């Protein structure tokens, strides 16, 4: 009978195809936390005294990020706060917000919910009714990043932690390899920093943990998560790439790890050869950092006949 | 009715999905030749006075390579010679050799057929009967490269031209991205040079032309080609990757081009960061260049109880 490779407990909850390692619940939880801590240390994601804002949707990735970073808060290494973005998607976002609220309340973490409606005087459900609208993910990504970065400044947070997992990271790498997009490849990594003082740097503590292991972590730790999929999600290039990686992983269980390791080596060369020398100015409309005169949020809002609604 | 984008001839033989360009037979032939010449010039593959050995299997890619390089020979820019490797695969290789002979005879090009049997006192049919043999492609690739490089020196050729097409190149790039193999990525390119004076550099004039357009070129030019597939070919990682790229290309017709362009930019950084500083010595057994004391050919032959059979 198979037992836990670490403690010989016969109740195993995972057997890793790539290594043959079998783990019981407690050893798995410890293993995932150690993996995240290893990334945090190796990539120098956290400095003592940091205030870190978690971008908390209530889904498995952000809930696991909050849970793992909370172990640093409990040891008084960092301070935590959280923001949840309400895109205004009826019968979908409400549950995520409720779950995010429960977690932050339970852990005693400052938490704010910021809506598209309050920020931009419109929301995703409304936008999706506008004729000739862009695809939903375009608005959502651009608007969400704007809100989260601004929330980080409001909270006086030093960094923003996101729940990006190994699958997310490898998808982004492969998409940009295939598109030959060097500018995007240059900024993929455990930590993104910007030259603009208005930007807060972003960190990804779960970058080396596969999506399904993060799901299992939230189950093992009995963490409530928001499971529903976005009703506006549609077939995308990322979706195609995600399928390809999932299929390849069946016969090549270490392929996501080898892709990430290879990319991290490639990136060293990329950063030397293609230094990031473009300057950020402030958007003349909303004052947020932008590499163009008008930022993407204001460009999109313009198209919709709207403008930024908060100071 | 659709007509040729270049000359308005109504008999078109290709419509390119990526650009919408439609071409008649003559304009297509000219277009492919121009594309190969563009690669040759851009990557500086040919110097005036070069003697170039074409690795000529008789398949579409090597026949097209010979045909296109022959236009340089006709203009007295280069001299050409050709080698065909006979792996000893019954009911398969004979036809390829016959076709290679016809082309070189027709064009008045020096041509040699070199067999595994003469070189190594064994052949692929024999090896495949040895218990616990490696997969066929391992022997074939290693043995073939040894023979071709040696033939280049025998012919006093300056360079070796191979028929690698865009599909081959993108497959190799993607495989190594996914495996995170920086050492392999560093040497993928239009031209490979080595520090050992025993190696001849390799050039790939068809590197930016998709496989199916090379097939169409041989049909348009009425060039006889060997179409049969190797009887030992089997499911491989390269095969999986080839399928993935073919499927992606259906909805993203420019994806092979963007992958190649992106890689060529990435490679500049790779070469700077990871300079190739390993030295080639000569194999103590066969005297051919090797980064180890004993080269891979002699290692494989050792396993088979054989040794290099020619001086």
XYZ file of C-alpha atoms in Angstrom:
622
model
C 0.000 0.000 0.000
C 1.211 3.462 -0.913
C 2.073 5.705 2.050
C 3.231 9.321 2.445
C 6.830 9.617 1.246
C 7.571 12.014 4.114
C 5.803 10.549 7.173
C 4.495 7.102 6.098
C 0.889 8.155 6.807
C -1.260 5.772 4.721
C -3.834 8.494 3.902
C -2.229 10.116 0.887
C -3.976 12.898 -1.038
C -1.569 13.346 -3.968
C 0.862 11.269 -5.952
C 3.112 13.378 -8.159
C 3.603 11.799 -11.572
C 6.851 13.659 -12.211
C 8.681 12.552 -9.045
C 6.636 9.600 -7.784
C 6.320 11.461 -4.473
C 3.169 10.624 -2.453
C 1.982 12.999 0.274
C -0.595 13.001 3.063
C -2.668 16.090 3.789
C -0.371 17.693 6.350
C 2.832 16.985 4.431
C 1.238 18.308 1.226
C 0.199 21.553 2.928
C 3.684 21.977 4.338
C 5.231 21.151 0.972
C 3.189 23.790 -0.888
C 3.956 26.434 1.715
C 7.660 25.597 1.486
C 7.557 25.813 -2.291
C 5.976 29.284 -2.156
C 8.491 30.390 0.477
C 11.311 29.078 -1.703
C 10.081 31.237 -4.589
C 9.697 34.213 -2.272
C 13.263 33.859 -0.987
C 14.921 32.963 -4.293
C 13.287 35.856 -6.126
C 13.502 38.226 -3.161
C 9.786 38.994 -3.336
C 9.380 40.241 0.230
C 11.335 42.683 2.371
C 10.807 42.801 6.115
C 8.302 45.510 6.957
C 6.581 45.421 3.575
C 2.900 46.174 3.398
C 1.524 43.881 0.722
C -1.812 44.235 -1.024
C -3.333 40.933 -2.124
C -5.482 41.131 -5.265
C -8.229 38.931 -3.836
C -10.958 37.720 -6.175
C -12.042 34.916 -3.869
C -10.898 32.239 -6.344
C -8.498 29.451 -5.360
C -5.309 31.217 -6.463
C -5.850 34.483 -4.639
C -7.238 32.764 -1.525
C -4.145 30.511 -1.399
C -1.907 33.567 -1.886
C -3.590 35.332 1.035
C -3.350 32.194 3.177
C 0.359 31.690 2.495
C 1.318 35.351 2.870
C -0.631 35.397 6.144
C 1.997 33.043 7.610
C 4.481 35.915 7.093
C 2.058 38.364 8.691
C 1.618 36.057 11.689
C 5.369 36.125 12.167
C 5.292 39.959 11.979
C 7.469 39.998 8.876
C 4.963 41.845 6.700
C 1.644 43.618 6.914
C -1.220 42.587 4.646
C -4.229 44.254 3.065
C -6.559 43.100 0.293
C -8.649 44.506 -2.519
C -11.462 42.831 -4.428
C -12.550 44.290 -7.735
C -16.264 44.229 -8.470
C -16.556 44.256 -12.251
C -20.350 44.346 -12.076
C -21.162 40.882 -13.378
C -24.554 39.919 -11.952
C -24.966 36.448 -10.416
C -21.212 35.909 -10.483
C -19.111 38.432 -8.621
C -21.313 38.617 -5.481
C -20.190 35.181 -4.256
C -16.520 35.961 -4.793
C -16.853 39.187 -2.813
C -18.628 37.414 0.060
C -15.886 34.776 0.229
C -13.114 37.400 0.072
C -14.840 39.282 2.943
C -15.041 36.120 5.081
C -11.327 35.389 4.678
C -10.121 38.909 5.414
C -12.466 39.211 8.403
C -11.323 35.852 9.801
C -7.655 36.850 9.420
C -8.116 40.453 10.548
C -6.868 41.931 7.296
C -7.892 45.357 5.964
C -10.047 44.817 2.898
C -11.679 47.061 0.335
C -14.074 46.238 -2.486
C -13.744 48.648 -5.424
C -16.260 48.531 -8.255
C -15.981 49.385 -11.927
C -19.208 51.332 -11.412
C -17.754 53.613 -8.727
C -14.482 54.022 -10.616
C -15.688 54.411 -14.183
C -19.448 55.049 -13.943
C -20.113 51.828 -15.887
C -19.735 48.105 -15.335
C -19.070 44.990 -17.376
C -22.726 43.971 -17.737
C -23.466 47.446 -19.116
C -20.423 47.478 -21.408
C -21.369 44.112 -22.897
C -24.607 45.723 -24.115
C -22.805 48.538 -25.971
C -22.746 47.911 -29.757
C -19.312 47.013 -31.192
C -17.780 46.531 -27.764
C -14.348 44.907 -27.459
C -14.051 41.423 -25.985
C -14.861 41.411 -22.275
C -11.363 40.374 -21.140
C -9.839 43.499 -22.724
C -11.850 45.846 -20.508
C -11.627 43.613 -17.496
C -7.828 43.237 -17.512
C -7.125 46.905 -18.157
C -9.705 48.249 -15.700
C -8.819 45.754 -12.976
C -5.089 46.564 -13.087
C -5.881 50.290 -12.871
C -8.069 49.782 -9.783
C -5.634 47.438 -8.042
C -2.631 49.698 -8.577
C -4.577 52.683 -7.309
C -5.799 50.694 -4.300
C -2.184 49.800 -3.506
C -1.327 53.504 -3.330
C -4.440 54.268 -1.255
C -3.473 51.510 1.194
C 0.123 52.789 1.127
C 1.115 49.257 0.178
C 4.642 48.576 -1.097
C 3.747 45.675 -3.363
C 0.825 43.893 -4.952
C 0.639 40.100 -4.648
C -1.292 38.229 -7.332
C -2.302 34.570 -7.472
C -0.578 33.702 -10.784
C 0.272 30.012 -10.756
C 2.652 27.871 -12.822
C 0.015 27.211 -15.482
C -0.719 30.949 -15.873
C 2.964 31.743 -16.141
C 3.773 29.006 -18.667
C 0.735 29.969 -20.752
C 1.954 33.574 -20.903
C 5.477 32.465 -21.799
C 4.346 30.112 -24.554
C 1.838 32.602 -26.006
C 4.539 35.216 -26.303
C 7.137 32.767 -27.652
C 4.667 31.894 -30.408
C 3.727 35.511 -31.047
C 7.402 36.496 -30.952
C 6.509 39.262 -28.499
C 9.777 40.273 -26.857
C 8.299 43.287 -25.047
C 5.841 41.034 -23.224
C 8.403 38.286 -22.529
C 10.705 40.829 -20.890
C 8.171 41.623 -18.188
C 7.048 38.080 -17.324
C 8.528 36.997 -14.041
C 8.156 36.505 -10.311
C 8.434 40.228 -9.710
C 7.617 43.098 -12.007
C 9.011 46.471 -11.289
C 8.358 49.707 -13.055
C 10.226 52.918 -13.359
C 7.139 54.978 -12.597
C 6.771 55.899 -8.918
C 3.015 55.666 -9.417
C 3.221 51.919 -10.058
C 3.536 49.392 -7.259
C 5.607 46.336 -8.115
C 3.811 43.010 -8.435
C 4.879 39.726 -6.934
C 3.745 36.171 -7.719
C 4.479 33.831 -4.786
C 2.646 30.872 -6.417
C 4.460 31.136 -9.742
C 6.095 27.704 -9.429
C 3.046 25.776 -8.204
C 0.752 24.035 -10.713
C -2.868 25.182 -10.788
C -4.268 21.824 -9.730
C -1.995 21.682 -6.679
C -3.239 25.111 -5.612
C -6.793 23.818 -5.908
C -5.834 20.822 -3.800
C -4.161 23.104 -1.241
C -7.378 25.056 -0.699
C -9.262 21.771 -0.263
C -6.634 20.343 2.097
C -6.729 23.519 4.192
C -10.533 23.647 3.991
C -10.435 27.179 2.590
C -13.686 28.382 1.104
C -13.225 29.484 -2.508
C -15.289 30.924 -5.333
C -15.450 28.230 -8.003
C -17.751 29.701 -10.659
C -16.316 30.597 -14.054
C -16.823 34.065 -15.522
C -19.975 34.058 -17.714
C -18.203 36.254 -20.268
C -15.207 33.907 -20.657
C -14.797 32.862 -24.266
C -12.510 30.947 -26.543
C -9.190 32.704 -26.623
C -5.616 32.132 -27.712
C -4.761 31.633 -24.048
C -7.412 28.922 -23.872
C -5.904 27.117 -26.865
C -2.442 27.309 -25.324
C -3.769 26.106 -21.968
C -5.236 23.009 -23.664
C -1.948 22.316 -25.462
C 0.054 22.487 -22.235
C -2.451 20.287 -20.383
C -2.259 17.652 -23.127
C 1.538 17.725 -23.308
C 1.757 17.424 -19.514
C 0.023 14.038 -19.646
C 3.037 12.387 -21.315
C 5.628 14.918 -20.155
C 4.724 15.670 -16.533
C 7.667 18.031 -15.967
C 7.137 20.145 -19.076
C 5.739 23.194 -17.277
C 8.740 23.240 -14.943
C 11.290 22.866 -17.757
C 9.575 25.612 -19.774
C 9.690 27.975 -16.783
C 13.340 27.183 -15.953
C 14.350 27.651 -19.581
C 12.456 30.923 -19.783
C 14.099 32.282 -16.647
C 17.496 31.663 -18.283
C 16.357 33.189 -21.579
C 15.084 36.238 -19.746
C 18.525 37.079 -18.376
C 19.756 37.436 -21.953
C 16.622 39.319 -23.026
C 16.968 41.897 -20.284
C 20.579 42.561 -21.258
C 19.902 42.792 -24.978
C 16.574 44.624 -24.872
C 16.697 46.980 -21.934
C 13.433 48.520 -20.965
C 14.042 52.116 -21.799
C 10.583 53.437 -22.428
C 9.463 56.145 -20.063
C 6.212 56.334 -18.197
C 4.391 59.588 -18.082
C 1.070 60.277 -16.518
C -2.127 59.972 -18.506
C -3.347 63.505 -19.219
C -6.897 62.421 -18.392
C -6.709 60.345 -15.208
C -3.158 61.030 -14.010
C -2.293 57.338 -13.745
C 1.012 56.110 -15.219
C 0.885 55.557 -18.980
C 3.406 55.086 -21.755
C 1.109 57.105 -24.019
C -0.467 60.520 -23.576
C -3.803 58.861 -22.808
C -3.830 55.563 -20.926
C -5.709 52.480 -22.045
C -8.383 52.868 -19.389
C -9.212 56.381 -20.601
C -9.025 55.248 -24.242
C -11.542 52.476 -23.585
C -13.753 54.769 -21.487
C -13.666 57.359 -24.282
C -14.979 54.758 -26.703
C -17.818 54.056 -24.268
C -18.614 57.760 -23.741
C -17.475 57.503 -20.122
C -14.614 58.804 -18.001
C -12.860 58.030 -14.751
C -15.392 58.821 -12.042
C -13.220 59.112 -8.956
C -10.562 61.583 -7.964
C -12.600 35.131 -60.264
C -9.362 35.060 -58.357
C -6.220 35.867 -60.378
C -2.491 35.970 -59.640
C -1.721 38.963 -57.416
C 1.492 39.585 -59.361
C 0.600 39.041 -63.057
C -3.203 38.589 -63.161
C -2.847 35.077 -64.635
C -6.145 33.322 -63.825
C -4.435 29.951 -63.206
C -3.411 30.316 -59.572
C -1.782 27.448 -57.685
C -1.661 28.905 -54.173
C -3.590 31.352 -52.061
C -1.751 32.336 -48.895
C -4.081 32.520 -45.930
C -1.795 34.857 -43.988
C -1.505 37.572 -46.662
C -4.367 36.816 -49.061
C -1.752 36.701 -51.842
C -2.669 34.454 -54.814
C 0.052 33.260 -57.189
C 0.257 31.469 -60.525
C 2.880 28.785 -61.109
C 5.616 31.008 -62.481
C 5.137 33.780 -59.945
C 5.080 31.210 -57.119
C 8.374 29.649 -58.301
C 9.957 33.088 -58.530
C 8.579 34.019 -55.116
C 10.029 30.941 -53.393
C 13.409 31.450 -55.020
C 13.404 35.090 -53.934
C 12.502 34.078 -50.387
C 15.417 31.633 -50.215
C 17.774 34.225 -51.716
C 16.574 36.760 -49.154
C 17.473 34.355 -46.333
C 20.833 33.622 -47.971
C 21.659 37.331 -48.208
C 20.277 38.397 -44.851
C 22.070 35.616 -42.982
C 25.154 35.789 -45.174
C 25.004 32.055 -45.926
C 27.078 32.106 -49.103
C 30.404 33.680 -50.019
C 31.472 33.992 -53.639
C 33.683 31.030 -54.548
C 32.210 28.704 -51.912
C 32.025 25.018 -52.652
C 28.820 23.827 -51.033
C 27.886 20.245 -50.272
C 24.157 19.563 -50.408
C 22.959 16.811 -48.071
C 20.684 15.225 -50.659
C 18.273 12.523 -49.517
C 16.077 12.849 -52.583
C 13.150 14.164 -50.528
C 11.387 17.421 -51.349
C 13.418 19.639 -49.030
C 16.875 18.565 -50.183
C 15.837 18.463 -53.862
C 14.478 22.026 -53.574
C 17.691 23.108 -51.816
C 19.788 21.656 -54.647
C 17.541 23.276 -57.239
C 17.707 26.727 -55.667
C 21.442 26.626 -54.935
C 21.971 25.514 -58.536
C 20.797 28.969 -59.652
C 23.889 30.330 -57.840
C 26.076 27.685 -59.517
C 24.676 28.629 -62.924
C 25.737 32.198 -62.291
C 29.244 30.959 -61.302
C 28.881 32.297 -57.771
C 29.413 28.945 -56.059
C 30.379 25.377 -56.850
C 28.114 22.512 -55.778
C 28.534 18.877 -54.801
C 26.141 16.433 -53.127
C 26.166 13.477 -50.775
C 23.419 10.939 -50.184
C 23.579 8.783 -47.097
C 22.467 5.174 -47.493
C 21.340 4.074 -44.026
C 20.622 0.562 -45.258
C 16.846 0.541 -45.040
C 15.592 -2.009 -47.534
C 12.712 -1.047 -49.848
C 13.021 2.578 -48.823
C 16.379 4.193 -49.426
C 16.960 2.796 -52.933
C 14.363 5.092 -54.504
C 15.774 8.157 -52.784
C 19.263 7.331 -54.025
C 18.025 6.830 -57.582
C 16.244 10.192 -57.533
C 19.276 11.952 -56.041
C 21.436 10.445 -58.804
C 19.071 11.640 -61.530
C 19.122 15.228 -60.247
C 22.897 15.465 -59.835
C 23.487 13.853 -63.229
C 21.030 16.222 -64.920
C 22.676 19.250 -63.304
C 26.247 18.013 -63.719
C 26.982 18.030 -59.984
C 29.566 15.770 -58.297
C 27.688 13.246 -56.177
C 28.673 10.520 -53.768
C 26.558 7.915 -52.006
C 28.020 6.881 -48.653
C 26.532 3.967 -46.746
C 26.339 3.168 -43.049
C 27.569 -0.288 -44.036
C 30.795 0.985 -45.615
C 31.383 3.496 -42.842
C 30.442 1.473 -39.775
C 30.251 -2.148 -40.933
C 26.571 -2.251 -40.011
C 23.330 -0.683 -41.225
C 20.007 0.408 -39.808
C 18.130 -2.788 -40.762
C 20.792 -4.783 -38.910
C 20.844 -2.455 -35.900
C 17.070 -2.684 -35.531
C 17.478 -6.424 -34.976
C 19.977 -5.959 -32.105
C 18.329 -6.558 -28.698
C 17.864 -3.417 -26.556
C 18.740 -1.089 -29.414
C 18.089 2.642 -29.057
C 15.335 4.274 -31.105
C 16.220 4.313 -34.803
C 16.359 8.122 -35.095
C 19.161 8.278 -32.496
C 21.519 6.196 -34.629
C 20.364 7.723 -37.849
C 20.863 11.355 -36.848
C 24.255 10.788 -35.235
C 25.623 8.530 -37.987
C 24.301 10.672 -40.811
C 25.852 13.893 -39.456
C 29.223 12.097 -39.094
C 29.123 10.882 -42.695
C 27.995 14.219 -44.130
C 30.636 16.216 -42.282
C 33.339 13.815 -43.396
C 32.066 13.912 -46.966
C 32.278 17.708 -46.870
C 35.960 17.474 -45.981
C 36.543 14.793 -48.651
C 34.921 17.040 -51.257
C 36.909 19.980 -49.869
C 33.577 21.749 -49.472
C 33.376 24.942 -47.417
C 29.838 24.488 -46.201
C 27.051 21.943 -45.925
C 23.555 22.950 -47.081
C 20.620 21.115 -45.541
C 16.949 21.226 -46.493
C 15.581 22.332 -43.101
C 12.347 24.230 -43.682
C 10.305 26.636 -41.538
C 8.325 23.780 -39.954
C 11.525 21.910 -38.981
C 13.025 25.040 -37.508
C 9.945 26.062 -35.508
C 9.548 22.482 -34.225
C 13.135 22.523 -32.950
C 12.654 25.939 -31.342
C 9.419 24.977 -29.606
C 10.740 21.590 -28.423
C 13.707 23.278 -26.812
C 11.636 26.124 -25.354
C 9.473 23.485 -23.665
C 12.438 21.404 -22.543
C 14.227 24.551 -21.384
C 17.297 23.435 -23.318
C 19.451 26.538 -23.684
C 22.440 24.675 -25.153
C 20.303 23.456 -28.044
C 18.542 26.787 -28.556
C 21.889 28.550 -28.867
C 22.826 26.542 -31.963
C 19.519 26.724 -33.844
C 19.778 29.140 -36.730
C 20.305 29.749 -40.424
C 24.017 29.037 -40.076
C 25.828 26.937 -37.529
C 29.499 27.415 -37.083
C 31.851 25.462 -34.923
C 35.182 26.228 -33.422
C 36.614 22.910 -34.585
C 38.442 23.106 -37.936
C 37.220 19.554 -38.587
C 33.603 20.699 -38.746
C 32.120 22.339 -41.812
C 29.498 24.975 -41.091
C 25.916 24.206 -42.014
C 23.522 26.500 -43.819
C 19.731 26.321 -44.172
C 18.554 28.320 -47.197
C 14.923 27.132 -46.855
C 14.632 28.020 -43.191
C 11.900 30.628 -43.745
C 9.767 28.626 -46.187
C 6.921 26.449 -44.882
C 7.128 22.734 -45.609
C 4.002 22.647 -47.728
C 5.247 25.479 -49.953
C 8.472 23.547 -50.555
C 6.376 20.552 -51.587
C 4.388 22.786 -53.924
C 7.619 24.240 -55.333
C 8.871 20.779 -56.350
C 5.505 20.085 -58.009
C 5.448 23.464 -59.765
C 8.986 22.895 -61.047
C 8.177 19.287 -61.939
C 11.107 18.025 -59.844
C 11.052 14.312 -59.117
C 11.157 13.652 -55.367
C 11.218 10.676 -53.024
C 7.905 10.749 -51.172
C 7.986 7.598 -49.021
C 8.184 7.924 -45.250
C 10.865 6.096 -43.269
C 9.526 2.682 -42.127
C 11.237 3.155 -38.745
C 9.621 6.543 -38.053
C 7.701 6.418 -34.816
C 5.780 8.618 -32.434
C 8.144 11.176 -31.011
C 8.108 14.432 -29.088
C 8.899 16.174 -32.371
C 5.822 14.528 -33.886
C 3.631 15.816 -31.052
C 5.036 19.317 -31.462
C 4.577 19.170 -35.226
C 0.874 18.345 -34.738
C 0.467 21.226 -32.274
C 2.011 23.742 -34.675
C -0.084 22.469 -37.593
C -3.262 22.808 -35.549
C -2.386 26.274 -34.274
C -1.532 27.401 -37.805
C -5.116 26.757 -38.928
C -6.443 29.678 -36.870
C -3.159 31.590 -36.649
C -1.628 31.328 -40.131
C 1.390 33.502 -39.290
C 2.345 31.718 -36.079
C 5.390 29.901 -37.496
C 6.772 33.185 -38.804
C 6.209 35.053 -35.534
C 7.791 32.209 -33.548
C 10.871 32.272 -35.784
C 11.186 36.071 -35.678
C 10.826 36.081 -31.906
C 13.385 33.314 -31.539
C 15.914 35.132 -33.714
C 15.637 38.114 -31.358
C 15.861 35.906 -28.266
C 18.940 34.219 -29.693
C 20.895 37.474 -29.784
C 20.470 37.727 -26.018
C 21.209 34.030 -25.504
C 24.475 34.195 -27.399
C 25.612 37.153 -25.313
C 24.631 35.642 -21.979
C 25.627 32.030 -22.628
C 28.672 32.102 -24.825
C 29.672 28.819 -26.334
C 32.942 28.188 -24.631
C 33.180 24.430 -24.728
C 36.130 23.140 -26.699
C 36.096 20.447 -29.337
C 38.741 17.811 -29.259
C 39.072 14.838 -31.528
C 37.469 11.522 -30.639
C 40.279 9.188 -29.546
C 38.694 6.400 -31.577
C 37.709 7.880 -34.939
C 39.503 11.230 -34.890
C 36.341 13.187 -35.704
C 35.524 16.295 -33.650
C 33.904 15.547 -30.298
C 33.254 17.430 -27.092
C 33.954 14.200 -25.198
C 36.893 11.810 -25.310
C 34.813 9.370 -27.348
C 32.270 10.731 -29.833
C 28.650 9.646 -29.996
C 29.177 7.610 -33.160
C 31.896 5.546 -31.495
C 29.850 5.259 -28.299
C 26.887 3.866 -30.240
C 29.122 1.587 -32.318
C 30.764 0.305 -29.116
C 27.328 -0.665 -27.799
C 26.741 -2.564 -31.041
C 30.158 -4.283 -30.959
C 31.222 -2.378 -34.072
C 33.666 0.350 -34.938
C 34.288 2.931 -37.638
C 35.237 0.903 -40.712
C 36.888 3.525 -42.900
C 40.070 5.540 -42.541
